Coordinates of C-alpha atoms in Angstrom, one line a residue:
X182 CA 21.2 -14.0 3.3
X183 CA 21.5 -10.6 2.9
X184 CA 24.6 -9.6 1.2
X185 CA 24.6 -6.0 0.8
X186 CA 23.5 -6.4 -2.8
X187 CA 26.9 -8.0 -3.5
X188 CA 27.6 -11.2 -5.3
X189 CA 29.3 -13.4 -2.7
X190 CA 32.9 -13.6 -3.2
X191 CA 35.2 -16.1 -1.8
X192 CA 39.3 -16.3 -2.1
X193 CA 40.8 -19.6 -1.4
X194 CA 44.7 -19.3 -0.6
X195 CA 46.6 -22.4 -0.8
X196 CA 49.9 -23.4 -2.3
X197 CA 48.5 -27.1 -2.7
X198 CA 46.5 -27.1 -6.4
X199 CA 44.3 -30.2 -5.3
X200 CA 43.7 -28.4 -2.0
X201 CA 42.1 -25.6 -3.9
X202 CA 40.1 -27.7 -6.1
X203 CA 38.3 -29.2 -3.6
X204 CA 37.2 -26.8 -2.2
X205 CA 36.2 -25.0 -5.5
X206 CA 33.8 -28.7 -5.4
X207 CA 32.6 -28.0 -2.2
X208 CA 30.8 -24.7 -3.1
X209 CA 30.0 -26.1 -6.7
X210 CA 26.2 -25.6 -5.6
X211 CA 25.8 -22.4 -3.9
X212 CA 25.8 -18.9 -5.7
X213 CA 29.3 -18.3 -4.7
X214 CA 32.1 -16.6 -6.9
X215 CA 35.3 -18.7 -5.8
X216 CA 39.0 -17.2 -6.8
X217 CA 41.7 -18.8 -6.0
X218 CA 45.6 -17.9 -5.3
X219 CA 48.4 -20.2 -4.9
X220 CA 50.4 -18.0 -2.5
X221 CA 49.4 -15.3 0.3
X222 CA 51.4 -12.8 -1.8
X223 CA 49.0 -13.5 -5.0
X224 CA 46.1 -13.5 -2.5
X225 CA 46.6 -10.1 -1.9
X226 CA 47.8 -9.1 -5.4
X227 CA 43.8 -10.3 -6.4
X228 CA 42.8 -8.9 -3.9
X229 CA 44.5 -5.0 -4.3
X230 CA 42.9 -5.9 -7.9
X231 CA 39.6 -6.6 -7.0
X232 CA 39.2 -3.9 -4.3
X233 CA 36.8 -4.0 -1.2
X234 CA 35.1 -6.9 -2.6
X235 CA 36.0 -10.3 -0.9
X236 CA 33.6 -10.9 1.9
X237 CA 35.9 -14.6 3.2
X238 CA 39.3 -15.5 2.7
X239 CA 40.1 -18.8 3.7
X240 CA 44.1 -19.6 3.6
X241 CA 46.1 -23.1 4.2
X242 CA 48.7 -21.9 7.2
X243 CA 51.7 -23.3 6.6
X244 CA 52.8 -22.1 3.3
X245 CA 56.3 -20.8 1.9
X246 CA 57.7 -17.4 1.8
X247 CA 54.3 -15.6 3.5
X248 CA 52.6 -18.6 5.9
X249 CA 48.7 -17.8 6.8
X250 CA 48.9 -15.9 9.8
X251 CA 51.0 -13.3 8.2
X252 CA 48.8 -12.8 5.1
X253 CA 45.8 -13.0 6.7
X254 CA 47.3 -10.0 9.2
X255 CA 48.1 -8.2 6.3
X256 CA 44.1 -8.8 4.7
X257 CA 43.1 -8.0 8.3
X258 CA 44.7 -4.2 8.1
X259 CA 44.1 -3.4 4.6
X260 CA 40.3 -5.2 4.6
X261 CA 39.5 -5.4 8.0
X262 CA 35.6 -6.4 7.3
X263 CA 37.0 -9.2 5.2
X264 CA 36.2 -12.2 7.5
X265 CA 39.2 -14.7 7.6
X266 CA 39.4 -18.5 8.2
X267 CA 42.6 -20.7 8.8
X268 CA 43.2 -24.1 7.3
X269 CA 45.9 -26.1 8.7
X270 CA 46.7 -30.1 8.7
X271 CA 48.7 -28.8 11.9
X272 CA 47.3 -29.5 15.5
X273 CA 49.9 -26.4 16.8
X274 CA 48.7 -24.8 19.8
X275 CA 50.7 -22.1 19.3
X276 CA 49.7 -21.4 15.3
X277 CA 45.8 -21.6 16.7
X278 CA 47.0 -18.6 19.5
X279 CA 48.8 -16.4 16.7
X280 CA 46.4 -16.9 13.6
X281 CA 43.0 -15.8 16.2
X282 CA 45.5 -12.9 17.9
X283 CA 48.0 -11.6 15.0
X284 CA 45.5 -12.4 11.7
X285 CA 42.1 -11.7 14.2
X286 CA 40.9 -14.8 12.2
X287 CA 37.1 -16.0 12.9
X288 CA 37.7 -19.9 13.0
X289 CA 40.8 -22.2 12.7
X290 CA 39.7 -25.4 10.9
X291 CA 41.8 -28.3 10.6
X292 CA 42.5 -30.8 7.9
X293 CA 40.5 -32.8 6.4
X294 CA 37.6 -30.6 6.8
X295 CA 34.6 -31.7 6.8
X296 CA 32.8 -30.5 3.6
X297 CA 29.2 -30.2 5.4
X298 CA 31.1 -27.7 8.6
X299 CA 32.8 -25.9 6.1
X300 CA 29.9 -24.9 4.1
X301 CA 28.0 -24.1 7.8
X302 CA 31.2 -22.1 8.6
X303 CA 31.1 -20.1 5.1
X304 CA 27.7 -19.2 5.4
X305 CA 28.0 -18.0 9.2
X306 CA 31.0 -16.0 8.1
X307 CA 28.7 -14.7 5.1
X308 CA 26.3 -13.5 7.8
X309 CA 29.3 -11.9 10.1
X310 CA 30.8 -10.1 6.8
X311 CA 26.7 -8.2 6.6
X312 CA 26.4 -7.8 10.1
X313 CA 29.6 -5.7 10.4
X314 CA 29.4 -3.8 6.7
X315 CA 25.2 -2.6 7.9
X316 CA 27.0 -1.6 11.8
X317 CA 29.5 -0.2 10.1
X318 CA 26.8 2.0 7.9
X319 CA 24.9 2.7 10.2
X320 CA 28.1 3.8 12.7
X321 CA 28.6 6.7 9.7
X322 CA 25.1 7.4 9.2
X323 CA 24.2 7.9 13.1
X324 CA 27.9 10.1 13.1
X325 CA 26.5 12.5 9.9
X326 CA 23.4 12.8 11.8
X327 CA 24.9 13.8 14.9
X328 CA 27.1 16.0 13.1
X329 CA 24.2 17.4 11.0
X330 CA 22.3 17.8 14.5
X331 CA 25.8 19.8 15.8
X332 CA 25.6 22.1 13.0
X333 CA 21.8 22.8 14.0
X334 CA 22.7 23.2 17.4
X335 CA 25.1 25.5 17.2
X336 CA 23.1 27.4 14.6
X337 CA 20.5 27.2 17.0
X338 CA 22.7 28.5 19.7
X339 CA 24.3 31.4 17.9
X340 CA 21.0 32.2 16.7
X341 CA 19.7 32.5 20.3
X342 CA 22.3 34.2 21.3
X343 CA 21.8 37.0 18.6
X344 CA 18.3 37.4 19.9
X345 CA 18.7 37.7 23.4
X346 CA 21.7 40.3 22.8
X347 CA 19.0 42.0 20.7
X348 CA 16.7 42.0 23.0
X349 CA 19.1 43.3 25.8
X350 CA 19.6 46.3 23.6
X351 CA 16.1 46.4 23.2
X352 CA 15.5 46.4 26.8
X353 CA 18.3 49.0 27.3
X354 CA 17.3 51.7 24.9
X355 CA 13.7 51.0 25.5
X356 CA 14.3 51.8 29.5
X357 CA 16.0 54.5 29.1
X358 CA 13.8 56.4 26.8
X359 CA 13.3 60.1 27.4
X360 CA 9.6 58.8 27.6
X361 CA 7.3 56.7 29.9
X362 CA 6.1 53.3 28.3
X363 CA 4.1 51.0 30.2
X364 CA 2.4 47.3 28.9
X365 CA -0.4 45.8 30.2
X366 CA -1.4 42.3 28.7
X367 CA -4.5 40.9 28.0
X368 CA -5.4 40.1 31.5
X369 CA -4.7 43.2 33.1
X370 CA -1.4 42.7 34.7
X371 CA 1.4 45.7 34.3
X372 CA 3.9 43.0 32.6
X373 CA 6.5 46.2 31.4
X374 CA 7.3 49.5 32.7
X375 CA 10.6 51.6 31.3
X376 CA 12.3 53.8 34.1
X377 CA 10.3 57.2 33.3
X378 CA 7.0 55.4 33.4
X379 CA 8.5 53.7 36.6
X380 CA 8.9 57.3 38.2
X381 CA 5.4 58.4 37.2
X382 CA 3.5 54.9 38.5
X383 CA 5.0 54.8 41.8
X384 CA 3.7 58.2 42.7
X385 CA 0.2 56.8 41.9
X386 CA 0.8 52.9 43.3
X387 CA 3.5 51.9 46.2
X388 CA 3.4 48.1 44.5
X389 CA 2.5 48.3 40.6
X390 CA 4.8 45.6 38.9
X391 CA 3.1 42.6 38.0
X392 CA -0.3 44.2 39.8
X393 CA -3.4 43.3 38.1
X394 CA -4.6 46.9 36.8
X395 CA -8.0 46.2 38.6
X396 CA -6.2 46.6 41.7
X397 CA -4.3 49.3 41.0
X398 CA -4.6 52.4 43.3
X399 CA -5.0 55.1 40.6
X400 CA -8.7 55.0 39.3
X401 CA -7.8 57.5 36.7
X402 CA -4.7 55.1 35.1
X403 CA -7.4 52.2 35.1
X404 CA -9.3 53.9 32.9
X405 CA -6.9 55.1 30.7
X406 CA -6.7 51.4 30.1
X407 CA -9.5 50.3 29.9
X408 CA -10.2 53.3 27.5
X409 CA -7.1 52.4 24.8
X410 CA -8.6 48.8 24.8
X411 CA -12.5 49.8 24.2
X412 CA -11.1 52.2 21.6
X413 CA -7.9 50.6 20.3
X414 CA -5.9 54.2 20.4
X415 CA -5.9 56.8 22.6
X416 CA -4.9 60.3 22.8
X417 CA -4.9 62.6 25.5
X418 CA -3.4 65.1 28.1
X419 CA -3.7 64.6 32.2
X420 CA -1.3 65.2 34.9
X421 CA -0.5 62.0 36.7
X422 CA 1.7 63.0 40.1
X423 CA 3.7 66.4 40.1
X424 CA 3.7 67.0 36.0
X425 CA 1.5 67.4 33.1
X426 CA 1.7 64.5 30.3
X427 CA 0.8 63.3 26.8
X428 CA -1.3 60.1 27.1
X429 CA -0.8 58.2 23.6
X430 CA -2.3 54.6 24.0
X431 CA -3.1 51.5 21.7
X432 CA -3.8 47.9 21.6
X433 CA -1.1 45.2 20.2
X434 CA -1.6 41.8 19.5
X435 CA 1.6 39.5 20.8
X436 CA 1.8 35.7 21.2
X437 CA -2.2 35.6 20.1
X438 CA -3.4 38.0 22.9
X439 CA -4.1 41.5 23.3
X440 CA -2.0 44.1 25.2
X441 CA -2.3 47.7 26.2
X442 CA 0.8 50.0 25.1
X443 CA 0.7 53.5 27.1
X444 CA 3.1 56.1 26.2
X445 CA 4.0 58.8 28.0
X446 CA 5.1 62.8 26.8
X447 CA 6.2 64.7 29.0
X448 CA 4.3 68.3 28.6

């Protein structure tokens, strides 16, 4: 079994030496480390000692001073992986009801055990101790890694959040520019158009946004186009509508593709 890369260690609670002698016989054969306490309250003394390290207590139940159910509630809140098993020569109804609800034991066996169940019921509770230390690790490793992925998240987020409020300023200042600046991508279509180029397009075209330049009703603006793509940069002067203006022109690659940028000066 796996075992977490623990040695197995077992504490037998009984206040009954020849009680905890057999049982140190039972397990004379298997890999197990077996401590044993003669009272709950030296159970838990060994245990405060020894740390997170007991993966089964097994305690008699009726035993002066501290009686089973009420040390194996007190291993249950300060070791609550620690799987717990009563032993009682008692057929009490009631003790059965309050060890499993008050100690949350994992089996009630009575006395005389048999030595063949018992070592079934060891190794069953071996399995249960793994079981709930790997969910338990992998409970905190599936929180770090949702907190991790938070953190990335909200980096994510703010980071997204800086962009488009960059480009929202870029956007802004960009349409309103003293200037006209129009962009056509690589398949011809007007895709951007600030407010000064807006006022100097729709004197040429009624519907220009998102027209395909082939279509467009200006034959002169098409090849102006067509030109600053052929020759990557373009300079020149033509009056387009009711004023004179500065033509600079050139060819930007975005996303993989080529796009047209015409700029506008007002003469």
């Amino acid at each position: 079994m796996d075992n977490l890369n623990m040695p197995v260690k077992i504490l037998c609670v009984d206040d009954e030496r020849n009680v905890l002698r057999a049982l140190e016989r039972i397990f004379l054969d298997d890999d197990y480390e077996i401590v044993t306490a003669g009272s709950g309250e030296e159970g838990l003394e060994i245990m405060t000692e020894s740390g997170d390290s007991f993966q089964v207590v097994v305690s008699d139940y009726r035993m002066p001073v501290m009686n089973g159910v009420e040390f194996l509630k007190a291993v249950y809140e300060r070791w609550p992986d620690t799987v717990r098993i009563v032993l009682s020569g008692y057929a009490d109804a009631g003790a059965i009801v309050a060890a499993i609800n008050e100690g949350h034991i994992y089996k009630f066996i009575p006395k005389p055990w048999n030595d063949e169940e018992l070592r079934v019921t060891i190794q069953n509770c071996l399995e249960r101790y793994s079981l709930l230390k790997k969910n338990r690790e992998l409970l905190a490793e599936l929180a770090r890694a949702n907190q991790v992925l938070e953190q990335k998240v909200q980096q994510r987020t703010e980071d997204l959040e800086l962009r488009n409020k960059a480009l929202e300023f870029s956007q802004t200042m960009l349409g309103n520019l003293p200037v006209g600046v129009v962009g056509i991508d690589e398949g011809g279509l007007i895709a951007h158009c600030n407010t000064v180029a807006a006022g100097i397009l729709k004197q040429l075209c009624d519907d220009f946004f998102g027209t395909d330049i082939q279509h467009f009703c200006d034959e002169r603006f098409r090849a102006l186009v067509e030109q600053a793509r052929r020759e990557k940069t373009l300079d020149l002067t033509d009056r387009f509508g009711d004023r004179s203006w500065r033509v600079l022109g050139r060819t930007v690659v975005f996303a993989g593709s080529e796009s047209v940028v015409l700029v506008f000066l007002e003469v």
